[in-house]
Amino acid sequence: MDLGIKQNNYLAFGLVIQCDIDLSDMLPISYHTDVDLVISAKTIESKSYQKTQVYRKNTQAEIVVEPQAVYLHWPATATFKISDGKTIDYHSYTNEDQEFKLFLFSEAIGIILLQRDLFVLHASATQINGKGHIFLGEPGAGKSTTAAAFWQAGHTVLTDDLAVLKIHDNEVFLFPAFPQIKIWRSALAGLDIDFTGLRSSFEGREKFLIQQEIELFNQKPVKVSQINILNLDEDGDLPTYKAPVELLKHFPLPNQLLSSTMIRKHFEGSVTLAKSTKIRLMRRPEGFLNLRNFVEHYAAEC
């Protein structure tokens, strides 16, 4: 696979990333010389991997967790060695560079962010009037479709998959991911978004990428105004004592990473999060017309 050796620096998730892959189609270039994360091709030793609960493109991730590094293996796609929140070494088995980037900027980058003591959630997020609004939900709840509906209404989508949070002085901040939205063809059709010319996300034949303007994409931390948990039944504020268990349902990475220390950090972070920003259970709208109306009313109330 020819990924184009560039050694450029890029911006994503609040990090300056030095990478030997050309990422200019998805990330803004950074001119900072202080690098937070180095991504490079390396030879990675063989390991006896454990199966995880994580699937991507119908492939089950495998993992080994060691004190100094996490090894993440996707059969037929790539192996990653993720170390100390500072380096990702990779070995790729695919000839599709976009497919490789999809796997790199999902669980692999998520593990790096976890190693950097950031709070990670499987969620989408949009920016409305300068504030971040996060949407969680079980698989199929419509996180990415909701994100696309906000984009259609003129709002920047800060992430459609991995929400990365930091709590500082009793305020919650979200680090924007990158300006792409993955969305199913059926959702594009339901929202009347023309998918002619959209690239495949390589996550399935029926999933495509909406590309937001790289140059206009906000890379600064955004203060979070509200976290919404999409569901079929309930509306109302989530009690603080329920936050740890509820947010754990939306942990986006392999369960093998949830050591006793990490579980404790998650519970402490969840309580602080619930005390620092509003978390609401929100009954998701049924149907695309109702979703558009929901987006219009939600934004008007912000």
Short mmCIF file of C-alpha atoms in Angstrom, two decimals:
data_model
loop_
_atom_site.label_atom_id
_atom_site.label_comp_id
_atom_site.label_asym_id
_atom_site.label_seq_id
_atom_site.Cartn_x
_atom_site.Cartn_y
_atom_site.Cartn_z
CA MET A 1 0.00 0.00 0.00
CA ASP A 2 1.37 3.38 -1.00
CA LEU A 3 0.15 5.82 1.65
CA GLY A 4 2.40 8.64 0.50
CA ILE A 5 5.29 9.37 2.86
CA LYS A 6 4.91 13.02 3.89
CA GLN A 7 6.02 13.43 7.52
CA ASN A 8 3.62 16.33 7.86
CA ASN A 9 2.13 17.51 11.13
CA TYR A 10 -1.65 17.55 11.48
CA LEU A 11 -4.31 18.61 13.98
CA ALA A 12 -7.01 16.37 15.48
CA PHE A 13 -8.49 15.81 18.95
CA GLY A 14 -6.44 18.72 20.31
CA LEU A 15 -3.19 16.97 19.34
CA VAL A 16 -0.38 17.88 16.97
CA ILE A 17 0.14 14.62 15.09
CA GLN A 18 3.29 13.82 13.14
CA CYS A 19 2.50 11.12 10.60
CA ASP A 20 4.25 9.37 7.72
CA ILE A 21 0.86 9.00 6.00
CA ASP A 22 -0.64 11.76 3.87
CA LEU A 23 -3.69 12.84 5.91
CA SER A 24 -4.27 16.15 4.13
CA ASP A 25 -7.58 14.90 2.72
CA MET A 26 -9.07 14.66 6.22
CA LEU A 27 -7.02 16.79 8.65
CA PRO A 28 -5.71 20.36 8.64
CA ILE A 29 -1.94 20.71 8.54
CA SER A 30 -0.28 22.04 11.70
CA TYR A 31 2.78 24.28 11.68
CA HIS A 32 3.51 23.67 15.36
CA THR A 33 6.87 22.03 15.95
CA ASP A 34 5.94 20.56 19.35
CA VAL A 35 4.47 17.14 18.50
CA ASP A 36 2.06 15.26 20.80
CA LEU A 37 1.69 12.02 18.82
CA VAL A 38 3.94 10.25 16.29
CA ILE A 39 2.37 7.73 13.87
CA SER A 40 4.79 5.66 11.79
CA ALA A 41 5.18 2.33 9.99
CA LYS A 42 7.18 -0.20 11.99
CA THR A 43 7.74 -3.93 12.30
CA ILE A 44 5.49 -5.18 15.12
CA GLU A 45 6.22 -8.39 16.95
CA SER A 46 3.68 -11.22 16.94
CA LYS A 47 1.35 -11.58 19.93
CA SER A 48 -1.26 -14.01 21.24
CA TYR A 49 -4.33 -11.83 20.86
CA GLN A 50 -7.66 -11.91 22.68
CA LYS A 51 -10.93 -11.33 20.85
CA THR A 52 -12.76 -8.12 21.75
CA GLN A 53 -16.41 -7.01 21.58
CA VAL A 54 -15.50 -4.40 18.94
CA TYR A 55 -16.36 -4.88 15.27
CA ARG A 56 -15.60 -2.61 12.34
CA LYS A 57 -16.35 -3.44 8.72
CA ASN A 58 -17.56 -6.87 9.89
CA THR A 59 -14.12 -7.54 11.38
CA GLN A 60 -13.59 -8.38 15.05
CA ALA A 61 -10.76 -6.51 16.74
CA GLU A 62 -8.16 -8.43 18.73
CA ILE A 63 -6.03 -7.02 21.53
CA VAL A 64 -3.16 -7.50 23.95
CA VAL A 65 -2.83 -5.09 26.87
CA GLU A 66 0.64 -4.74 28.39
CA PRO A 67 1.93 -2.26 30.99
CA GLN A 68 3.78 -0.10 28.44
CA ALA A 69 1.73 -0.66 25.28
CA VAL A 70 -1.55 -1.86 23.81
CA TYR A 71 -1.46 -4.03 20.67
CA LEU A 72 -4.58 -3.77 18.51
CA HIS A 73 -4.96 -6.23 15.65
CA TRP A 74 -7.48 -6.10 12.82
CA PRO A 75 -7.06 -9.27 10.68
CA ALA A 76 -6.41 -8.44 7.02
CA THR A 77 -6.26 -4.69 7.72
CA ALA A 78 -3.60 -3.57 10.23
CA THR A 79 -1.82 -4.09 13.51
CA PHE A 80 -1.15 -1.14 15.83
CA LYS A 81 1.22 -0.79 18.77
CA ILE A 82 -0.07 2.08 20.91
CA SER A 83 2.32 3.35 23.57
CA ASP A 84 2.26 5.85 26.45
CA GLY A 85 -0.19 8.22 24.78
CA LYS A 86 2.64 9.32 22.48
CA THR A 87 3.22 6.86 19.63
CA ILE A 88 1.27 4.62 17.28
CA ASP A 89 3.39 2.15 15.33
CA TYR A 90 1.50 0.36 12.57
CA HIS A 91 1.81 -2.42 10.07
CA SER A 92 -0.78 -2.34 7.29
CA TYR A 93 -2.05 -5.32 5.29
CA THR A 94 -4.48 -3.47 3.03
CA ASN A 95 -4.02 -1.72 -0.32
CA GLU A 96 -6.87 0.70 0.44
CA ASP A 97 -5.45 3.81 2.10
CA GLN A 98 -8.89 5.18 3.05
CA GLU A 99 -9.77 1.89 4.70
CA PHE A 100 -6.54 2.00 6.68
CA LYS A 101 -7.24 5.58 7.84
CA LEU A 102 -10.71 4.51 9.01
CA PHE A 103 -9.17 1.89 11.30
CA LEU A 104 -6.40 4.24 12.44
CA PHE A 105 -8.79 7.04 13.42
CA SER A 106 -11.21 4.85 15.33
CA GLU A 107 -10.10 2.53 18.13
CA ALA A 108 -6.33 3.10 17.68
CA ILE A 109 -6.56 6.85 18.18
CA GLY A 110 -9.15 6.28 20.91
CA ILE A 111 -6.69 4.19 22.91
CA ILE A 112 -4.05 6.92 22.62
CA LEU A 113 -6.54 9.46 23.98
CA LEU A 114 -7.46 7.13 26.84
CA GLN A 115 -3.76 6.77 27.65
CA ARG A 116 -3.63 10.57 27.85
CA ASP A 117 -6.27 10.48 30.63
CA LEU A 118 -9.04 11.94 28.51
CA PHE A 119 -12.68 10.82 28.88
CA VAL A 120 -13.87 9.02 25.73
CA LEU A 121 -17.40 8.21 24.62
CA HIS A 122 -18.97 6.61 21.55
CA ALA A 123 -20.99 9.64 20.50
CA SER A 124 -21.57 12.34 17.92
CA ALA A 125 -21.29 16.04 18.70
CA THR A 126 -22.29 19.27 17.02
CA GLN A 127 -21.47 22.93 17.65
CA ILE A 128 -24.39 25.31 18.14
CA ASN A 129 -23.82 28.98 18.98
CA GLY A 130 -20.25 28.21 19.98
CA LYS A 131 -21.13 25.40 22.41
CA GLY A 132 -20.82 21.63 22.09
CA HIS A 133 -23.83 19.32 22.19
CA ILE A 134 -23.19 15.58 22.49
CA PHE A 135 -25.51 12.75 21.41
CA LEU A 136 -25.09 9.23 22.78
CA GLY A 137 -27.13 6.16 22.00
CA GLU A 138 -27.08 2.41 21.59
CA PRO A 139 -26.08 1.09 18.12
CA GLY A 140 -28.82 2.06 15.69
CA ALA A 141 -30.07 4.94 17.84
CA GLY A 142 -29.21 7.39 15.08
CA LYS A 143 -26.13 9.26 16.35
CA SER A 144 -24.57 9.76 12.91
CA THR A 145 -27.92 10.46 11.27
CA THR A 146 -28.64 13.09 13.92
CA ALA A 147 -25.19 14.58 13.29
CA ALA A 148 -25.87 14.70 9.54
CA ALA A 149 -29.22 16.42 10.17
CA PHE A 150 -27.46 19.12 12.22
CA TRP A 151 -24.88 19.50 9.42
CA GLN A 152 -27.70 19.84 6.89
CA ALA A 153 -29.15 22.62 9.05
CA GLY A 154 -25.85 24.52 8.90
CA HIS A 155 -24.14 23.43 12.12
CA THR A 156 -20.58 22.07 12.32
CA VAL A 157 -20.32 18.41 13.31
CA LEU A 158 -17.36 18.10 15.67
CA THR A 159 -17.36 14.28 15.67
CA ASP A 160 -19.69 11.52 14.51
CA ASP A 161 -18.10 8.62 16.37
CA LEU A 162 -15.61 9.43 19.13
CA ALA A 163 -16.27 12.21 21.64
CA VAL A 164 -13.17 13.19 23.62
CA LEU A 165 -13.72 15.22 26.78
CA LYS A 166 -11.65 16.99 29.41
CA ILE A 167 -12.98 18.45 32.65
CA HIS A 168 -11.26 21.64 33.80
CA ASP A 169 -12.36 23.98 36.60
CA ASN A 170 -15.82 22.35 36.72
CA GLU A 171 -16.35 22.89 32.99
CA VAL A 172 -16.43 20.19 30.31
CA PHE A 173 -14.58 20.69 27.02
CA LEU A 174 -14.79 18.63 23.84
CA PHE A 175 -11.80 18.22 21.52
CA PRO A 176 -13.03 18.27 17.88
CA ALA A 177 -12.15 15.17 15.87
CA PHE A 178 -11.97 15.69 12.10
CA PRO A 179 -14.37 17.10 9.50
CA GLN A 180 -15.92 13.88 8.19
CA ILE A 181 -19.33 12.35 8.84
CA LYS A 182 -20.00 8.66 8.12
CA ILE A 183 -23.61 8.04 7.16
CA TRP A 184 -25.73 5.25 5.66
CA ARG A 185 -27.15 5.63 2.16
CA SER A 186 -30.68 5.17 3.57
CA ALA A 187 -30.15 8.14 5.92
CA LEU A 188 -28.81 10.27 3.06
CA ALA A 189 -31.91 9.42 1.07
CA GLY A 190 -34.22 10.10 4.01
CA LEU A 191 -32.64 13.52 4.59
CA ASP A 192 -32.65 14.31 0.84
CA ILE A 193 -28.86 14.67 0.78
CA ASP A 194 -27.38 13.99 -2.66
CA PHE A 195 -24.76 11.26 -2.27
CA THR A 196 -23.52 11.57 -5.86
CA GLY A 197 -19.77 11.98 -5.67
CA LEU A 198 -19.49 11.08 -1.98
CA ARG A 199 -16.67 8.69 -1.13
CA SER A 200 -17.34 5.30 0.39
CA SER A 201 -16.38 5.11 4.05
CA PHE A 202 -14.92 1.59 3.46
CA GLU A 203 -17.07 0.52 6.42
CA GLY A 204 -19.62 -1.02 4.10
CA ARG A 205 -20.96 -0.53 0.61
CA GLU A 206 -23.91 1.45 1.90
CA LYS A 207 -21.95 3.92 4.06
CA PHE A 208 -20.53 7.20 2.74
CA LEU A 209 -18.46 10.17 3.89
CA ILE A 210 -19.71 13.74 4.08
CA GLN A 211 -16.67 16.03 4.00
CA GLN A 212 -16.88 19.34 5.84
CA GLU A 213 -14.52 22.19 4.94
CA ILE A 214 -11.11 21.31 6.39
CA GLU A 215 -9.94 24.93 6.45
CA LEU A 216 -13.06 26.08 8.33
CA PHE A 217 -13.23 23.19 10.78
CA ASN A 218 -12.81 24.29 14.40
CA GLN A 219 -9.81 22.67 16.11
CA LYS A 220 -10.04 24.50 19.44
CA PRO A 221 -11.66 22.89 22.50
CA VAL A 222 -15.38 23.62 22.72
CA LYS A 223 -17.23 24.02 26.00
CA VAL A 224 -19.93 21.37 26.32
CA SER A 225 -23.42 22.70 27.00
CA GLN A 226 -25.35 19.43 27.12
CA ILE A 227 -25.00 15.66 26.79
CA ASN A 228 -28.04 13.86 25.36
CA ILE A 229 -28.66 10.12 25.64
CA LEU A 230 -30.95 9.09 22.78
CA ASN A 231 -33.44 6.35 23.63
CA LEU A 232 -36.93 5.15 22.77
CA ASP A 233 -38.72 5.68 26.06
CA GLU A 234 -37.50 8.37 28.44
CA ASP A 235 -37.15 12.15 28.61
CA GLY A 236 -35.64 14.06 31.50
CA ASP A 237 -32.46 14.86 33.39
CA LEU A 238 -30.20 11.94 34.29
CA PRO A 239 -29.58 11.75 38.07
CA THR A 240 -25.91 12.16 38.96
CA TYR A 241 -25.73 8.76 40.68
CA LYS A 242 -26.80 7.03 37.45
CA ALA A 243 -24.16 8.71 35.28
CA PRO A 244 -21.29 6.19 35.80
CA VAL A 245 -23.32 3.15 34.77
CA GLU A 246 -25.13 4.94 31.94
CA LEU A 247 -21.96 6.43 30.44
CA LEU A 248 -20.09 3.14 30.76
CA LYS A 249 -22.56 1.70 28.22
CA HIS A 250 -21.02 4.09 25.70
CA PHE A 251 -17.36 3.26 26.30
CA PRO A 252 -16.08 3.01 22.71
CA LEU A 253 -13.01 0.80 23.18
CA PRO A 254 -12.32 -2.89 23.93
CA ASN A 255 -13.45 -3.99 27.39
CA GLN A 256 -9.98 -5.39 28.08
CA LEU A 257 -8.86 -1.79 28.70
CA LEU A 258 -11.23 -1.45 31.66
CA SER A 259 -8.87 -2.45 34.44
CA SER A 260 -9.85 -1.77 38.05
CA THR A 261 -7.89 1.49 37.90
CA MET A 262 -9.58 2.55 34.68
CA ILE A 263 -13.04 1.64 36.03
CA ARG A 264 -12.38 3.83 39.06
CA LYS A 265 -11.25 6.72 36.83
CA HIS A 266 -14.36 6.28 34.70
CA PHE A 267 -16.70 6.38 37.67
CA GLU A 268 -14.99 9.41 39.17
CA GLY A 269 -14.96 11.18 35.79
CA SER A 270 -18.63 10.36 35.16
CA VAL A 271 -19.73 11.87 38.47
CA THR A 272 -17.66 15.00 37.87
CA LEU A 273 -19.06 15.19 34.35
CA ALA A 274 -22.64 14.96 35.62
CA LYS A 275 -21.98 17.70 38.16
CA SER A 276 -20.34 19.96 35.56
CA THR A 277 -22.80 19.80 32.67
CA LYS A 278 -26.38 18.79 31.97
CA ILE A 279 -26.98 15.16 30.98
CA ARG A 280 -30.43 14.40 29.60
CA LEU A 281 -32.30 11.30 28.54
CA MET A 282 -33.93 12.23 25.26
CA ARG A 283 -36.57 10.30 23.33
CA ARG A 284 -35.26 10.21 19.77
CA PRO A 285 -37.63 11.36 17.04
CA GLU A 286 -39.06 8.74 14.70
CA GLY A 287 -38.84 9.47 10.99
CA PHE A 288 -36.73 11.93 9.01
CA LEU A 289 -39.30 14.75 8.99
CA ASN A 290 -39.54 14.57 12.78
CA LEU A 291 -35.75 14.52 12.99
CA ARG A 292 -35.52 17.72 10.95
CA ASN A 293 -38.11 19.36 13.18
CA PHE A 294 -36.23 18.16 16.25
CA VAL A 295 -32.97 19.70 14.97
CA GLU A 296 -34.70 23.02 14.24
CA HIS A 297 -36.33 23.21 17.70
CA TYR A 298 -33.22 22.01 19.55
CA ALA A 299 -31.01 24.61 17.89
CA ALA A 300 -33.58 27.38 18.49
CA GLU A 301 -33.57 26.64 22.22
CA CYS A 302 -29.76 26.80 22.53
#
